[in-house]
């Protein structure tokens, strides 16, 4: 069973990632998550494909909670899935997939995929 602290950490870090995506902060996306400008273009394309324009409205975690979190036993990390809605509460069918990797005494969020699920 995954404790509440890990859930909260995963939620907070995914929110931070979404904030950088919403504000198109390529410097933070690259330095914190390794997301290049080409990767960000792909992210924007997926978002646009579901009818969301980041220039007009941002994304947030649906229901204020994680869809799923699971532990990678051999890697000492966690996989995380969150469903996304617009900040206005409109459905998007987007799911953000990330990983929390153990780094020293803490964890680092790694972007894996944004897709239509």
Short mmCIF file of C-alpha atoms in Angstrom, two decimals:
data_model
loop_
_atom_site.label_atom_id
_atom_site.label_comp_id
_atom_site.label_asym_id
_atom_site.label_seq_id
_atom_site.Cartn_x
_atom_site.Cartn_y
_atom_site.Cartn_z
CA UNK A 1 0.00 0.00 0.00
CA UNK A 2 1.28 3.44 -0.93
CA UNK A 3 1.16 5.99 1.88
CA UNK A 4 -0.54 9.38 1.81
CA UNK A 5 2.78 11.25 1.76
CA UNK A 6 3.73 9.59 -1.55
CA UNK A 7 0.27 10.35 -2.98
CA UNK A 8 0.63 14.00 -1.95
CA UNK A 9 4.15 14.26 -3.38
CA UNK A 10 3.04 12.73 -6.69
CA UNK A 11 0.03 15.07 -6.82
CA UNK A 12 2.13 18.17 -6.06
CA UNK A 13 4.84 17.33 -8.60
CA UNK A 14 2.29 16.56 -11.33
CA UNK A 15 0.57 19.87 -10.58
CA UNK A 16 3.89 21.67 -10.92
CA UNK A 17 4.50 19.98 -14.29
CA UNK A 18 1.03 21.02 -15.48
CA UNK A 19 1.65 24.59 -14.33
CA UNK A 20 4.79 24.74 -16.48
CA UNK A 21 2.89 23.23 -19.43
CA UNK A 22 0.00 25.69 -18.98
CA UNK A 23 2.39 28.65 -18.88
CA UNK A 24 4.49 27.24 -21.73
CA UNK A 25 7.59 27.57 -19.53
CA UNK A 26 10.05 25.77 -21.77
CA UNK A 27 13.04 26.60 -19.55
CA UNK A 28 11.53 24.89 -16.48
CA UNK A 29 10.11 22.02 -18.56
CA UNK A 30 13.57 21.35 -19.94
CA UNK A 31 15.61 21.84 -16.77
CA UNK A 32 13.20 20.05 -14.40
CA UNK A 33 11.78 17.33 -16.66
CA UNK A 34 14.06 17.06 -19.71
CA UNK A 35 11.21 18.13 -22.00
CA UNK A 36 12.75 19.64 -25.13
CA UNK A 37 11.01 22.16 -27.38
CA UNK A 38 10.31 19.35 -29.88
CA UNK A 39 8.72 17.25 -27.13
CA UNK A 40 6.65 20.25 -26.03
CA UNK A 41 5.40 20.69 -29.61
CA UNK A 42 4.20 17.06 -29.49
CA UNK A 43 2.51 17.71 -26.13
CA UNK A 44 0.77 20.78 -27.57
CA UNK A 45 -0.33 18.77 -30.61
CA UNK A 46 -1.98 16.12 -28.42
CA UNK A 47 -3.69 18.85 -26.37
CA UNK A 48 -4.87 20.65 -29.52
CA UNK A 49 -6.18 17.36 -30.96
CA UNK A 50 -8.76 17.19 -28.14
CA UNK A 51 -9.84 20.77 -28.75
CA UNK A 52 -7.96 22.52 -25.95
CA UNK A 53 -5.99 25.69 -26.74
CA UNK A 54 -3.33 26.27 -24.06
CA UNK A 55 -3.21 29.93 -25.05
CA UNK A 56 -6.82 30.29 -23.83
CA UNK A 57 -7.30 27.70 -21.08
CA UNK A 58 -5.01 25.49 -18.99
CA UNK A 59 -5.21 21.94 -17.70
CA UNK A 60 -5.57 20.56 -14.19
CA UNK A 61 -5.91 17.20 -12.47
CA UNK A 62 -9.47 15.88 -12.65
CA UNK A 63 -11.17 15.67 -9.27
CA UNK A 64 -8.05 16.89 -7.50
CA UNK A 65 -6.69 13.35 -7.17
CA UNK A 66 -4.47 10.80 -8.87
CA UNK A 67 -6.10 8.26 -11.17
CA UNK A 68 -3.54 5.60 -10.24
CA UNK A 69 -0.15 5.21 -8.58
CA UNK A 70 1.85 1.99 -8.44
CA UNK A 71 5.24 0.98 -7.13
CA UNK A 72 8.10 -0.37 -9.24
CA UNK A 73 9.61 -2.80 -6.72
CA UNK A 74 12.91 -3.35 -8.48
CA UNK A 75 13.40 0.33 -9.36
CA UNK A 76 12.39 1.88 -6.03
CA UNK A 77 10.10 4.28 -7.90
CA UNK A 78 6.45 4.85 -8.74
CA UNK A 79 4.32 5.13 -11.85
CA UNK A 80 1.58 7.77 -11.82
CA UNK A 81 -1.48 8.39 -14.02
CA UNK A 82 -3.73 11.43 -13.78
CA UNK A 83 -6.81 12.32 -15.81
CA UNK A 84 -6.90 15.93 -16.94
CA UNK A 85 -9.67 18.47 -17.36
CA UNK A 86 -9.51 22.12 -18.35
CA UNK A 87 -9.24 24.71 -15.61
CA UNK A 88 -12.86 25.54 -16.51
CA UNK A 89 -13.86 21.96 -15.64
CA UNK A 90 -14.41 20.70 -19.20
CA UNK A 91 -13.62 17.07 -20.03
CA UNK A 92 -10.52 16.44 -22.18
CA UNK A 93 -9.98 12.63 -22.34
CA UNK A 94 -6.28 13.37 -21.66
CA UNK A 95 -4.21 11.23 -19.31
CA UNK A 96 -0.78 12.30 -18.08
CA UNK A 97 1.66 9.50 -17.27
CA UNK A 98 4.73 10.23 -15.14
CA UNK A 99 7.21 8.41 -12.92
CA UNK A 100 8.65 9.25 -9.54
CA UNK A 101 12.24 8.06 -9.48
CA UNK A 102 14.25 7.72 -6.27
CA UNK A 103 17.13 10.22 -6.26
CA UNK A 104 19.21 10.27 -3.08
CA UNK A 105 16.78 10.78 -0.20
CA UNK A 106 14.01 12.21 -2.39
CA UNK A 107 12.13 11.68 -5.64
CA UNK A 108 12.25 13.31 -9.05
CA UNK A 109 9.26 13.43 -11.40
CA UNK A 110 9.91 12.17 -14.93
CA UNK A 111 7.48 12.92 -17.77
CA UNK A 112 6.57 9.82 -19.78
CA UNK A 113 3.50 10.51 -21.93
CA UNK A 114 0.44 12.64 -22.48
CA UNK A 115 -2.20 10.78 -24.40
CA UNK A 116 -5.88 10.42 -25.16
CA UNK A 117 -7.28 7.59 -23.08
#
